XYZ file of N, CA, C and O in Angstrom:
444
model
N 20.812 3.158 -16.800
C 19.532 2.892 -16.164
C 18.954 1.589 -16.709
O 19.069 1.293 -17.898
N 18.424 0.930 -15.951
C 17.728 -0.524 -16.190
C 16.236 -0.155 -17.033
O 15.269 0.542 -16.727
N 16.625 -1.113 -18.422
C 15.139 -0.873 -19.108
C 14.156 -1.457 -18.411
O 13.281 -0.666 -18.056
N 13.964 -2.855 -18.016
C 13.195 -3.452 -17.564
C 13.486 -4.204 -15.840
O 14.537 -4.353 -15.216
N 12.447 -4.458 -15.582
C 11.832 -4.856 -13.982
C 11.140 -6.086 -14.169
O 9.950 -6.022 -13.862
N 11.629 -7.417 -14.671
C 10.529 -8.554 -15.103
C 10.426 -9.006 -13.687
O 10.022 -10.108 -14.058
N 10.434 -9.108 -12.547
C 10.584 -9.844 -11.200
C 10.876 -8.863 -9.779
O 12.015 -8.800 -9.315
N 9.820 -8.178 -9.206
C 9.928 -7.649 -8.331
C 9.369 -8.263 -6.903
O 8.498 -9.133 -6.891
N 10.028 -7.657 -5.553
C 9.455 -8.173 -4.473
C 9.244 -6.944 -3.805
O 10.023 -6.007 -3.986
N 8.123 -6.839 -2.938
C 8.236 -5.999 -1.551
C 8.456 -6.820 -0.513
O 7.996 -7.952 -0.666
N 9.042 -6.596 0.545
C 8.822 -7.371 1.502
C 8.342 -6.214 2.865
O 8.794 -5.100 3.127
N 7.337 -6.964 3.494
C 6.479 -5.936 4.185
C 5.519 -5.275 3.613
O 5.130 -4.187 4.039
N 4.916 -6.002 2.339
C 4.029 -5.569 1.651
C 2.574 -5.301 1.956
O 1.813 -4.662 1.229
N 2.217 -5.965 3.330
C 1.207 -5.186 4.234
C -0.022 -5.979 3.256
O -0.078 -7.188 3.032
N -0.893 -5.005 2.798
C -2.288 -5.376 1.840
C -1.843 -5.437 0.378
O -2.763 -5.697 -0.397
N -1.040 -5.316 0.012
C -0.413 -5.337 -1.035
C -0.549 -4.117 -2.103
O -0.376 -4.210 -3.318
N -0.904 -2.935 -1.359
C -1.217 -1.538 -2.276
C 0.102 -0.976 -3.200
O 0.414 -0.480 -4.283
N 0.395 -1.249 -2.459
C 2.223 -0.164 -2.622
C 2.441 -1.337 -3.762
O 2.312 -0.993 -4.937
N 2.706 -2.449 -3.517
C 3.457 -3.504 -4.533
C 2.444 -3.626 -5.838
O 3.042 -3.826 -6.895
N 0.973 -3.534 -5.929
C 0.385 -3.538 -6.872
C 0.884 -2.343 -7.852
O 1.215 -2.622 -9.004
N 0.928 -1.102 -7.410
C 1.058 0.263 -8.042
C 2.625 0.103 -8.916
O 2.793 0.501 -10.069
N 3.714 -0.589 -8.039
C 4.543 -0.724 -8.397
C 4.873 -1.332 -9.665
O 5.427 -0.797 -10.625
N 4.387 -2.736 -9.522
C 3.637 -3.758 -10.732
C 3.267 -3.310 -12.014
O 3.677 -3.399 -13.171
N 2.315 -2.780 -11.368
C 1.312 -2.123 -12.679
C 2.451 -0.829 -13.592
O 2.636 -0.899 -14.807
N 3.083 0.253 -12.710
C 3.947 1.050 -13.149
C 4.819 0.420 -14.102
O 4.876 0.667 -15.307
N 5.509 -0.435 -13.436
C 6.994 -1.141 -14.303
C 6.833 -2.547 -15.283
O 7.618 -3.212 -15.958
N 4.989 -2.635 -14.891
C 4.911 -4.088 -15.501
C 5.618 -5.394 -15.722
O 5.781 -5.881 -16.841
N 6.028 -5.935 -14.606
C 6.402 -6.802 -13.934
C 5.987 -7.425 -12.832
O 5.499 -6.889 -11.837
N 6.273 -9.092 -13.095
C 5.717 -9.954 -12.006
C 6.152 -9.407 -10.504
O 7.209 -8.928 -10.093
N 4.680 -9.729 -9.758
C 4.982 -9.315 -8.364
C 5.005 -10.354 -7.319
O 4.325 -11.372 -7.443
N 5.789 -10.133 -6.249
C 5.764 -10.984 -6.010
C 5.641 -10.205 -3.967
O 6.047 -9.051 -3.826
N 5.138 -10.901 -2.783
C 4.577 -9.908 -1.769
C 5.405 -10.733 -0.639
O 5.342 -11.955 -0.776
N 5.966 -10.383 0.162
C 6.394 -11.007 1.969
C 5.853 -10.177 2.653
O 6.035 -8.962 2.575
N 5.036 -10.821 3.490
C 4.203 -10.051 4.816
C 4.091 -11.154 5.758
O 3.359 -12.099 5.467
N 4.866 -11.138 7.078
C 4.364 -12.469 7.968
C 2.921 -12.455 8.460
O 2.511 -13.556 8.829
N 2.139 -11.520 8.536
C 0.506 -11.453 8.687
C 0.067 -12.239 7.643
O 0.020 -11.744 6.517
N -0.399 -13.857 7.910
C -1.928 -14.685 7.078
C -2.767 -13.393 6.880
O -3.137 -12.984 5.779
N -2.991 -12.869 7.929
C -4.440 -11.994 7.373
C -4.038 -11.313 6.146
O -4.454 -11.623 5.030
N -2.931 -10.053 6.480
C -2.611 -9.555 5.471
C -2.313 -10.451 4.039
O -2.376 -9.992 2.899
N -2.112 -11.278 4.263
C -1.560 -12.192 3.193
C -2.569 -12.350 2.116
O -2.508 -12.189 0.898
N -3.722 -12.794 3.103
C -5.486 -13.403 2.458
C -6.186 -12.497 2.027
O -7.165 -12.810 1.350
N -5.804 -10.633 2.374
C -6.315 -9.795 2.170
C -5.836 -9.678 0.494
O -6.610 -9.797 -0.456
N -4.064 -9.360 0.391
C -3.687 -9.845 -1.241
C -4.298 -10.593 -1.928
O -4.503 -10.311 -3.109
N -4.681 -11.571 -1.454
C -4.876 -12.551 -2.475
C -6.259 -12.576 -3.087
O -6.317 -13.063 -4.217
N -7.262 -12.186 -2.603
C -8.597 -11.845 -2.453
C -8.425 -10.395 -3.233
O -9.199 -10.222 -4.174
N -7.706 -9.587 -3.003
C -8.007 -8.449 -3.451
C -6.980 -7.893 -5.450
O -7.252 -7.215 -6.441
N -5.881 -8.720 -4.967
C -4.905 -8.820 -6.130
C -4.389 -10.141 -6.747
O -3.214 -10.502 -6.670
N -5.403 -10.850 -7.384
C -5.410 -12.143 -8.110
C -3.398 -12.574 -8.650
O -2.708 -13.592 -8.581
N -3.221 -11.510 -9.018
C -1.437 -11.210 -10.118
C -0.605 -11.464 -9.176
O 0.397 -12.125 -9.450
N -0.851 -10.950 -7.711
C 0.524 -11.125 -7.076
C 0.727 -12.512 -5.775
O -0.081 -12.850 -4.910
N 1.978 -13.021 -6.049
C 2.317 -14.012 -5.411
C 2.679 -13.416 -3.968
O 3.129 -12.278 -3.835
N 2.415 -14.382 -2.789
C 2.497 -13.918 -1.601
C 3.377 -14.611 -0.821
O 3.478 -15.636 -1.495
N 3.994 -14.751 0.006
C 4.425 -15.872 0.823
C 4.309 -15.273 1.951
O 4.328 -14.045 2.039
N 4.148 -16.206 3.135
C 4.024 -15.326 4.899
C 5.134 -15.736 5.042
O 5.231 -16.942 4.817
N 6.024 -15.245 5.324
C 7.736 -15.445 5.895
C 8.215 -14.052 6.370
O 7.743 -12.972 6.012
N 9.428 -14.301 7.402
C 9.997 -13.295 7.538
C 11.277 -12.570 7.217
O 12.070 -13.504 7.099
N 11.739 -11.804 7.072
C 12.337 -11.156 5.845
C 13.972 -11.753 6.586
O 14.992 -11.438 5.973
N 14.102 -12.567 7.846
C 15.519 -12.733 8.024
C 15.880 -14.189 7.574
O 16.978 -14.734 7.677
N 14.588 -14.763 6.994
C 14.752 -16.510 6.109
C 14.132 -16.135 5.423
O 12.990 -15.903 5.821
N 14.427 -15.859 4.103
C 13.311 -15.605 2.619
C 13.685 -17.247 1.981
O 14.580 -18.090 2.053
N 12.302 -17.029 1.307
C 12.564 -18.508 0.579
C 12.935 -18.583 -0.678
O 12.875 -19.632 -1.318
N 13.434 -17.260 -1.241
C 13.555 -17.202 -2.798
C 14.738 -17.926 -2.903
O 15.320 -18.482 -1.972
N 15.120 -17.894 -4.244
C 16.320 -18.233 -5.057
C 17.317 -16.690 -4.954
O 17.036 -15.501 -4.809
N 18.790 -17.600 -5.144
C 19.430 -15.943 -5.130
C 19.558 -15.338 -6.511
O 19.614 -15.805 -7.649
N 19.587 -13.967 -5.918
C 19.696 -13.138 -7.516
C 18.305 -13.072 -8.220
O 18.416 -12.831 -9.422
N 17.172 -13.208 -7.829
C 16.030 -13.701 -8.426
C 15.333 -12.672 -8.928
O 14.587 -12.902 -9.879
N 15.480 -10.698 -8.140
C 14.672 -10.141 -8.672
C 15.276 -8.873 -8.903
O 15.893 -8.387 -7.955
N 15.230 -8.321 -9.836
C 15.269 -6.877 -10.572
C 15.532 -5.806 -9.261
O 16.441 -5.093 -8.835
N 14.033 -6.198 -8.886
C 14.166 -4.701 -7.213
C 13.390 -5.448 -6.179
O 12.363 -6.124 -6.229
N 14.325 -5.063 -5.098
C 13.705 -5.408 -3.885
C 12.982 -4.321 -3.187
O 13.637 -3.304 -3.420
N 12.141 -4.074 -2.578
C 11.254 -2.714 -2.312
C 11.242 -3.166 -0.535
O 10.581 -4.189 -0.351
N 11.665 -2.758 0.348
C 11.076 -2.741 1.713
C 10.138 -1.537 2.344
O 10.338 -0.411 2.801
N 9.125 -2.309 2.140
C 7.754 -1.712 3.003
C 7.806 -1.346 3.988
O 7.057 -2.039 4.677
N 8.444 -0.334 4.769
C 7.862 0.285 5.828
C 7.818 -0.919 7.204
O 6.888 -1.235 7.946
N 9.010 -1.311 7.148
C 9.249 -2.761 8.314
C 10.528 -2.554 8.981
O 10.595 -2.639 10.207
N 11.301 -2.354 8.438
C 12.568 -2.734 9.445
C 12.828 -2.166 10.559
O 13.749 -2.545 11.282
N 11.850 -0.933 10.914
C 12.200 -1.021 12.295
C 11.467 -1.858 13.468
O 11.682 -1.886 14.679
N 10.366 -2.639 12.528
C 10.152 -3.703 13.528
C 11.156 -4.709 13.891
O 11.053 -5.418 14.892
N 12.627 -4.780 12.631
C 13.377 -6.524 13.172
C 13.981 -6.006 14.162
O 14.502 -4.895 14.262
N 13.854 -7.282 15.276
C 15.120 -7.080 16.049
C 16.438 -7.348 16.046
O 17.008 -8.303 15.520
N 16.881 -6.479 16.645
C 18.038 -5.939 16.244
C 19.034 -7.081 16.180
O 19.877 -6.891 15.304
N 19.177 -8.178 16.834
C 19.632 -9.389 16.451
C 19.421 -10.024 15.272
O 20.222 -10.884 14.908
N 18.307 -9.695 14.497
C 18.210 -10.041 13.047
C 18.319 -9.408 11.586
O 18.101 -9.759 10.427
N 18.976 -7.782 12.578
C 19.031 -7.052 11.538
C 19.756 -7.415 10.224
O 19.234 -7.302 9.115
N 21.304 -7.966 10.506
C 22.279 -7.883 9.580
C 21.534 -9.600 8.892
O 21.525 -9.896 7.697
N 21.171 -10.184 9.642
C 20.535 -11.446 8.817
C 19.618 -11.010 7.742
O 19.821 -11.510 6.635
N 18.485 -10.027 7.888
C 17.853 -9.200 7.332
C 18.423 -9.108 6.078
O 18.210 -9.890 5.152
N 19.238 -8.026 6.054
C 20.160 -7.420 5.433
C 21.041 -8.724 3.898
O 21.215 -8.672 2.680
N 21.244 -9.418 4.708
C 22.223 -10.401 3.715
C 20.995 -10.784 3.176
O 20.828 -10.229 2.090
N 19.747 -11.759 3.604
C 18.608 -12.035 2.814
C 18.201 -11.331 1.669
O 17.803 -11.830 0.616
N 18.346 -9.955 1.982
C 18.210 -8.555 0.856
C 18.579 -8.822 0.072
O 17.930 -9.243 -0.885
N 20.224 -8.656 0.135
C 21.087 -8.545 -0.923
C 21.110 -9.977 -1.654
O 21.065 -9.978 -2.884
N 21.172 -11.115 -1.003
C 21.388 -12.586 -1.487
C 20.231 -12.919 -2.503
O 20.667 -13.571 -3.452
N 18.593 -12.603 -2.592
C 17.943 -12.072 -3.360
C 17.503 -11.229 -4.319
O 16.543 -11.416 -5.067
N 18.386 -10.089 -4.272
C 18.763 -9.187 -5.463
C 19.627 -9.424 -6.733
O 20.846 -9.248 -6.716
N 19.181 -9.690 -7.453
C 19.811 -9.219 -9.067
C 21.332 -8.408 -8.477
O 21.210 -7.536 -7.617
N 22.550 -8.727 -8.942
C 23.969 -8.074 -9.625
C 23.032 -6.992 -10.744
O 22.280 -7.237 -11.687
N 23.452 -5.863 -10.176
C 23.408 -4.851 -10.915
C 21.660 -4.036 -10.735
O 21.290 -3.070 -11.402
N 20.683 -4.878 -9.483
C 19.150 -4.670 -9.239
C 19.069 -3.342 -8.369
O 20.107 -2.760 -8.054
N 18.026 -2.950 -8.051
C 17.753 -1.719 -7.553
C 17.341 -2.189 -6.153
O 16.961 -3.360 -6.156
N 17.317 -1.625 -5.040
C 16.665 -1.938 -3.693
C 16.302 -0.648 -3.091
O 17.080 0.252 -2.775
N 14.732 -0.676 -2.944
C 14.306 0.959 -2.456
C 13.728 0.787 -0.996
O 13.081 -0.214 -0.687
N 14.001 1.831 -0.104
C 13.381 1.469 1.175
C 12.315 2.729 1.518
O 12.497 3.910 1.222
N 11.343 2.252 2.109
C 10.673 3.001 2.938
C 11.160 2.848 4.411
O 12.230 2.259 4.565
N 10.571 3.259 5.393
C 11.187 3.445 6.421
C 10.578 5.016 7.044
O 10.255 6.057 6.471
N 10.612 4.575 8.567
C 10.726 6.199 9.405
C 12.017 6.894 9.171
O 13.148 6.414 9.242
N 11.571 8.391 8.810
C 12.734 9.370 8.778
C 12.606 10.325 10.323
O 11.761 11.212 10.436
N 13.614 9.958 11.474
C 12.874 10.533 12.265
C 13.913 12.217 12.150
O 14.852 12.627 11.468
N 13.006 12.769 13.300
C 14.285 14.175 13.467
C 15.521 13.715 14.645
O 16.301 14.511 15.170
N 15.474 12.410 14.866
C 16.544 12.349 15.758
C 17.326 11.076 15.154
O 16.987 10.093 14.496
N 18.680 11.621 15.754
C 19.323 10.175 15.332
C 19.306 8.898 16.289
O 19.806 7.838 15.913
């Protein structure tokens, strides 16, 4: 198990609730992707600590390997489906060798 989390992201981090709690839990830098400005301005105003960028999760602008855990917020069934697997590689191409990646997401009763 991984002692430490120095560099986390959500992407789809919305107002930035979920990624603050996270933060604060594992004490580590946060860091937020939400393509909503509003949502964006709402973070920033409301959570001084965490870094934001408006982008969308199938061009991230990080460096690769850059963070501990990647967290997806409750988004991917908005990409379309043409950008899924782009999605996807952005994920991983941003994750830490050996990092954690947790998803939220709809669990529906159908497949």
């Amino acid at each position: 198990m991984k002692d430490s989390f120095s560099k986390i992201v959500e992407i789809g981090c919305g107002e930035g609730n979920t990624l603050n709690y996270l933060s604060k839990g594992l004490n580590s830098e946060a860091y937020g992707v939400e393509p909503s400005n509003e949502a964006v301005d709402v973070i920033k105003r409301k959570y001084k600590d965490i870094i934001t960028k408006s982008e969308f999760s199938d061009s991230l602008s990080f460096k690769n390997e850059e963070f501990d855990l990647v967290h997806l917020g409750f988004f991917m069934y908005l990409v379309d489906r043409e950008l899924y697997l782009k999605t996807i590689s952005e994920i991983d191409r941003i994750l830490k060798y050996g990092g954690f990646l947790s998803i939220i997401d709809f669990d529906t009763p159908y497949p």
